[in-house]
Coordinates of C-alpha atoms and ligand atoms in Angstrom, one line a residue:
M2 CA 0.0 0.5 -0.3
K3 CA 1.4 3.9 -0.1
R4 CA 2.4 5.4 2.4
N5 CA 1.1 8.9 3.2
K6 CA 3.1 11.7 1.8
I7 CA 3.3 14.1 4.2
A8 CA 3.8 18.4 3.3
L9 CA 5.4 20.9 6.6
I10 CA 5.8 24.2 5.0
G11 CA 7.8 26.2 7.3
G12 CA 11.5 23.9 8.9
G13 CA 12.5 25.9 11.6
Q14 CA 11.3 25.4 15.4
I15 CA 7.8 23.8 15.1
G16 CA 8.6 22.4 11.7
G17 CA 12.0 20.2 12.8
V18 CA 10.5 18.6 16.1
L19 CA 7.1 18.0 13.6
V20 CA 9.7 16.1 11.6
Q21 CA 11.2 13.7 14.1
L22 CA 7.4 13.1 15.5
I23 CA 6.6 12.0 12.2
A24 CA 9.9 10.2 11.7
Q25 CA 9.4 8.6 15.1
K26 CA 5.5 7.4 14.9
Q27 CA 5.6 6.9 11.1
L28 CA 3.0 8.2 10.1
G29 CA 4.2 9.4 6.3
D30 CA 7.2 9.9 4.3
V31 CA 8.6 13.5 5.1
V32 CA 8.6 16.7 3.3
L33 CA 9.4 19.5 4.9
Y34 CA 10.2 22.8 3.2
D35 CA 11.5 26.3 4.1
I36 CA 11.9 29.2 2.0
V37 CA 15.8 29.2 3.7
E38 CA 18.4 27.5 1.3
D39 CA 19.4 23.9 3.2
L40 CA 17.6 24.3 6.4
P41 CA 15.3 21.7 5.6
Q42 CA 18.0 19.7 4.0
G43 CA 20.3 20.4 7.2
K44 CA 17.6 19.4 9.1
T45 CA 16.2 16.2 7.6
L46 CA 19.3 15.1 7.6
D47 CA 20.1 15.0 11.1
I48 CA 16.5 13.5 11.8
V49 CA 17.5 11.2 9.1
E50 CA 20.8 9.3 10.7
A51 CA 18.5 8.1 13.3
S52 CA 17.0 6.4 11.6
R53 CA 19.1 3.6 12.6
V54 CA 18.6 4.1 15.8
D55 CA 15.2 5.0 16.6
Q56 CA 14.4 2.4 13.9
F57 CA 11.7 4.1 11.0
D58 CA 11.9 3.5 7.3
V59 CA 9.5 6.1 6.3
N60 CA 11.4 8.8 3.3
I61 CA 11.9 12.0 4.5
K62 CA 13.2 15.2 2.5
G63 CA 14.3 18.7 2.7
T64 CA 13.4 21.0 0.0
N65 CA 13.4 24.2 -1.1
D66 CA 11.3 24.0 -4.3
Y67 CA 7.5 23.2 -4.0
E68 CA 7.5 21.0 -6.8
D69 CA 8.6 18.7 -3.9
I70 CA 5.4 18.7 -1.9
E71 CA 3.5 17.7 -5.8
G72 CA 0.3 14.9 -4.4
S73 CA 0.2 15.5 -0.5
D74 CA -2.5 14.1 1.2
L75 CA -1.9 16.3 4.5
V76 CA 0.0 19.4 5.2
I77 CA 1.0 21.2 8.5
I78 CA 1.5 25.0 8.1
T79 CA 4.0 26.4 10.3
A80 CA 5.7 28.9 8.1
G81 CA 5.7 32.6 9.3
L82 CA 7.7 34.3 12.2
P83 CA 6.8 33.6 16.1
R84 CA 6.2 35.8 18.9
K85 CA 10.0 38.0 21.1
P86 CA 9.1 39.5 24.0
G87 CA 6.3 41.2 24.3
M88 CA 4.7 40.5 21.1
S89 CA 1.0 40.0 21.4
R90 CA 0.1 36.9 18.4
D91 CA -1.6 39.2 16.2
D92 CA 1.6 41.6 16.6
L93 CA 2.9 38.9 13.6
L94 CA -0.7 39.8 10.7
T95 CA 1.8 41.6 8.1
T96 CA 4.0 39.4 7.9
N97 CA 2.7 36.1 8.5
A98 CA -0.1 36.2 5.9
K99 CA 2.0 38.0 3.3
I100 CA 3.7 34.4 3.8
M101 CA 0.6 32.7 3.8
K102 CA -0.3 33.7 0.4
T103 CA 2.2 32.4 -1.0
V104 CA 2.2 28.8 0.7
A105 CA -1.7 28.9 0.1
E106 CA -1.4 29.6 -3.7
N107 CA 1.4 27.0 -4.1
V108 CA -0.5 23.6 -1.3
K109 CA -3.5 24.5 -3.9
Q110 CA -1.2 24.1 -7.1
Y111 CA 0.7 21.0 -6.2
A112 CA -1.3 19.2 -3.1
P113 CA -5.6 20.3 -4.2
N114 CA -5.9 17.3 -3.1
S115 CA -5.1 17.3 1.1
I116 CA -6.4 18.1 4.0
V117 CA -4.2 21.3 5.7
I118 CA -3.5 22.1 9.5
V119 CA -2.2 25.6 10.3
I120 CA -0.5 26.3 12.8
S121 CA 1.2 30.3 11.8
N122 CA 0.1 32.9 13.9
P123 CA -2.1 34.7 14.7
L124 CA -4.3 31.5 14.3
D125 CA -7.4 32.5 13.5
A126 CA -6.7 34.3 11.0
M127 CA -4.3 32.8 9.0
V128 CA -6.6 29.1 8.9
T129 CA -9.0 31.9 7.0
L130 CA -6.9 33.4 4.5
F131 CA -5.5 29.8 3.7
Q132 CA -9.3 28.6 3.3
K133 CA -9.6 32.3 0.8
V134 CA -6.3 32.0 -1.2
S135 CA -6.9 28.0 -2.0
G136 CA -9.7 28.1 -2.4
F137 CA -10.2 24.3 -0.6
P138 CA -13.7 22.9 0.9
F139 CA -14.1 24.0 5.3
N140 CA -13.5 20.6 6.2
R141 CA -9.6 20.4 5.0
V142 CA -9.0 23.2 6.4
I143 CA -8.6 23.6 9.9
G144 CA -6.2 25.3 12.8
Q145 CA -4.4 23.6 15.4
A146 CA -5.3 25.5 18.8
G147 CA -7.6 24.0 21.2
V148 CA -5.9 21.0 21.1
L149 CA -3.0 23.0 22.6
D150 CA -4.5 25.1 24.7
S151 CA -6.3 22.6 26.5
S152 CA -3.5 20.2 26.6
R153 CA -1.5 23.6 28.8
F154 CA -5.2 23.8 31.0
S155 CA -5.7 20.5 31.9
T156 CA -1.6 20.0 32.7
F157 CA -2.3 23.1 35.4
I158 CA -5.1 21.4 36.8
A159 CA -3.6 18.8 37.3
W160 CA -0.5 20.3 39.0
E161 CA -2.7 21.4 40.9
L162 CA -5.0 18.6 42.0
G163 CA -2.1 16.5 41.9
V164 CA -3.0 13.7 39.6
S165 CA -2.6 12.7 36.5
V166 CA -2.9 14.7 33.7
K167 CA -4.3 11.6 31.5
D168 CA -6.9 11.5 34.0
V169 CA -7.8 14.8 33.5
N170 CA -10.4 16.4 30.6
A171 CA -10.0 20.0 30.1
M172 CA -11.1 22.1 26.8
V173 CA -10.5 25.2 25.8
L174 CA -12.5 27.1 23.1
G175 CA -12.9 30.4 20.9
G176 CA -10.3 31.9 19.6
H177 CA -6.4 31.4 19.5
G178 CA -5.2 35.0 21.8
D179 CA -5.8 36.3 25.1
T180 CA -9.6 36.1 25.1
M181 CA -9.9 32.9 24.6
V182 CA -12.6 30.3 26.4
P183 CA -11.6 27.8 29.1
I184 CA -14.5 25.9 30.0
V185 CA -14.5 25.4 33.5
R186 CA -18.0 24.0 33.8
Y187 CA -16.9 20.8 32.2
A188 CA -13.3 20.6 33.3
N189 CA -13.2 17.0 35.3
V190 CA -10.7 14.4 36.7
N191 CA -12.1 11.0 35.2
G192 CA -15.3 12.6 35.6
I193 CA -15.8 14.1 38.6
P194 CA -15.8 18.2 38.1
A195 CA -12.6 20.1 38.8
L196 CA -13.6 22.6 40.6
E197 CA -15.5 20.2 42.5
L198 CA -12.2 19.0 43.7
L199 CA -10.7 21.7 44.6
E200 CA -13.7 23.2 46.5
R201 CA -12.6 20.3 48.7
K202 CA -8.9 20.3 48.5
Y203 CA -9.7 24.1 49.9
N204 CA -12.3 23.6 52.0
D205 CA -13.4 26.6 50.6
K206 CA -15.5 27.6 48.0
T207 CA -14.1 31.1 47.3
K208 CA -10.5 30.3 47.6
A209 CA -10.7 26.9 45.0
K210 CA -12.6 29.8 42.6
E211 CA -9.9 31.8 43.0
V212 CA -7.4 28.6 42.0
M213 CA -9.3 27.5 39.5
D214 CA -10.0 31.5 37.5
A215 CA -5.8 31.9 38.2
M216 CA -5.1 29.0 36.5
V217 CA -7.7 30.0 33.3
N218 CA -5.8 32.5 33.5
R219 CA -2.7 31.4 32.9
T220 CA -4.1 29.3 30.4
K221 CA -4.9 32.2 28.4
L222 CA -1.9 33.6 28.9
A223 CA 0.8 30.4 28.9
G224 CA 2.0 31.0 25.3
G225 CA 3.1 34.7 26.2
E226 CA 4.7 32.8 29.6
V227 CA 7.0 30.6 27.9
V228 CA 7.9 33.3 24.7
K229 CA 9.3 35.7 27.5
L230 CA 11.2 32.3 29.4
L231 CA 12.7 31.0 25.9
K232 CA 12.9 35.2 24.5
T233 CA 14.0 34.1 21.2
G234 CA 10.9 32.8 19.8
S235 CA 7.7 31.2 20.5
A236 CA 6.6 27.5 22.3
F237 CA 6.9 24.8 20.1
Y238 CA 7.1 21.7 20.8
S239 CA 4.2 21.2 22.8
P240 CA 2.4 23.3 19.2
A241 CA 3.7 20.2 17.3
S242 CA 2.3 17.6 19.7
S243 CA -0.8 19.5 19.5
A244 CA -1.4 19.2 15.3
I245 CA 0.5 15.1 15.8
A246 CA -2.5 14.3 17.7
M247 CA -4.7 16.1 14.8
A248 CA -2.6 14.7 11.9
E249 CA -3.2 10.3 13.7
A250 CA -7.3 11.3 14.6
I251 CA -6.6 12.4 11.0
I252 CA -4.8 9.8 8.8
Y253 CA -6.0 6.4 12.0
D254 CA -9.5 7.7 10.5
E255 CA -10.4 8.0 14.1
K256 CA -13.4 10.7 14.7
R257 CA -11.6 12.0 18.1
V258 CA -13.1 14.7 19.2
L259 CA -10.7 17.7 19.5
P260 CA -11.1 21.4 19.5
V261 CA -9.8 22.6 16.5
C262 CA -10.2 25.9 14.7
A263 CA -13.2 25.2 12.0
Y264 CA -15.1 27.5 10.1
L265 CA -18.2 28.1 11.5
K266 CA -21.5 28.0 9.3
G267 CA -24.3 29.2 12.8
E268 CA -22.7 26.5 15.0
F269 CA -22.7 28.6 19.0
G270 CA -24.7 30.9 17.1
I271 CA -21.6 31.9 15.1
N272 CA -21.7 32.1 10.9
G273 CA -18.7 32.4 8.7
Y274 CA -16.0 32.9 11.0
Y275 CA -13.0 30.3 12.1
V276 CA -13.3 30.0 16.0
G277 CA -11.9 27.1 18.2
V278 CA -14.6 24.0 19.0
P279 CA -15.3 20.5 20.0
A280 CA -15.5 18.8 16.3
V281 CA -15.0 15.3 15.2
L282 CA -11.3 14.6 12.6
G283 CA -11.4 11.7 11.2
A284 CA -10.3 10.9 7.1
N285 CA -12.5 13.9 5.8
G286 CA -10.8 16.6 8.2
I287 CA -13.5 18.1 10.1
E288 CA -16.6 16.0 9.7
K289 CA -18.9 17.4 12.0
V290 CA -18.4 20.4 14.4
I291 CA -19.9 19.2 18.2
E292 CA -22.3 21.7 19.7
F293 CA -23.2 21.5 23.5
A294 CA -25.4 24.8 25.8
L295 CA -23.3 27.7 26.8
N296 CA -24.2 29.1 29.9
A297 CA -24.9 32.6 29.4
E298 CA -21.6 33.1 31.3
E299 CA -19.7 30.9 28.9
Q300 CA -21.5 32.4 25.6
T301 CA -20.5 36.0 26.8
A302 CA -16.9 34.8 26.7
L303 CA -17.5 33.1 23.2
N304 CA -18.7 35.8 21.9
N305 CA -16.5 38.8 22.7
S306 CA -13.4 35.8 21.7
V307 CA -15.4 36.0 18.2
A308 CA -15.3 39.2 18.4
A309 CA -11.7 39.8 18.7
V310 CA -10.9 37.1 15.4
K311 CA -13.2 39.1 13.5
E312 CA -11.2 42.5 14.3
L313 CA -8.3 40.3 13.4
V314 CA -9.7 39.7 10.0
E315 CA -10.7 42.7 9.1
A316 CA -7.7 44.1 9.4
M317 CA -6.2 41.5 7.7
A318 CA -8.5 42.3 4.8
K319 CA -8.2 45.7 4.9
L320 CA -4.1 44.9 4.4
G321 CA -5.4 44.0 1.5
F322 CA -5.7 39.6 1.9
Ligands
APR428 N1 7.5 30.2 3.4 C1 8.1 29.2 3.8 N2 7.9 29.1 5.1 C2 8.9 30.1 6.1 C3 8.9 31.6 4.7 C4 7.8 31.4 4.0 N3 7.5 32.2 2.4 N4 8.5 32.6 5.3 C5 9.5 31.9 6.4 N5 9.4 30.8 5.9 C6 10.2 30.2 7.8 C7 11.1 30.3 8.1 O1 12.7 30.6 7.3 C8 11.5 29.9 9.8 O2 11.7 28.4 9.5 O3 9.4 29.3 8.5 C9 9.9 29.3 9.3 C10 9.2 29.2 10.8 O4 10.0 29.0 12.6 P1 10.4 29.5 13.4 O5 11.2 30.8 13.4 O6 11.5 29.1 14.2 O7 8.8 29.5 14.0 P2 7.9 28.4 14.7 O8 8.7 28.4 16.1 O9 9.0 26.5 14.2 O10 6.6 29.4 14.8 C11 6.0 29.1 13.2 O11 4.3 28.6 14.3 O12 3.1 28.8 16.7 C12 3.5 29.2 15.3 O13 3.7 31.9 16.9 C13 4.3 30.9 15.3 O14 3.9 31.9 13.8 C14 4.5 31.2 14.4 C15 4.6 29.7 13.7

């Protein structure tokens, strides 16, 4: 049987980790594209030279030529600048929109049937632009944000409660910016409400709420926390792992329910925007957006987040994209 072909556009920090994870999990043959000469060739050579040790035999190629991505089944895009300390994701808009436009034109030309996962920031705007330029159906253009934001939220809850993160389920919806919406009401440890466990831990409802609020805020600002520490760029291990979870759901047709950046046509009262919501991911990309009832506070927070996404998309349109 023919192996999957996976194209990675952007061979920087996230791109490199993506190659390594795909190789180690043998998800398919990989083509790593970057605009910088020799960079993708160097990274892939380095990774391939560990193939004996890691026991993988997929084909891995680094390239500066878009023709090499021809016929890819899956494309993961990280091309674009990352944040530096003091920058918001939105500050990247102008530079990364230019890059994303070129990327979309080339993916459209060389991999017209691919499913595409966008990671580049500002995420919601970049996914919107990719879809607009490529004209790909909405189910085949997906943004990675919610899987990582939810993983961050789950990690903080696990630390706080002293339990395995494997048993924590916590979901973050909305745009991939400071207005994102961690859903506290459904955060749980193997089905037990996380807030109740906090109340039992502190024997104090007010204190429990304060601790939860602090975790919610840390989640919203978690990307910036890493940027501040790294100083020269932004998170790369966790975004790569999160995109790989999405890639596996698609490659193995798992029908996983993951929070992803999906185009909404009325779900959650939102029409015509890419926003983070739970969706079924399978062989056709986004197979279904999963709706559930939000309470008034959550809906207001989601609307607020969508307003931020709209603002960004409008700013992008004003720039001519
Ligand atoms: N085409 C392809 N690649 C490009 C282009 C282009 N037009 N312009 C820049 N690149 C490449 C850079 O050469 C670099 O190797 O994109 C890569 C980006 O890598 P890093 O700078 O290391 O950034 P990374 O940490 O991987 O993040 C990439 O994902 O999470 C987001 O905010 C982050 O937008 C950023 C993106």
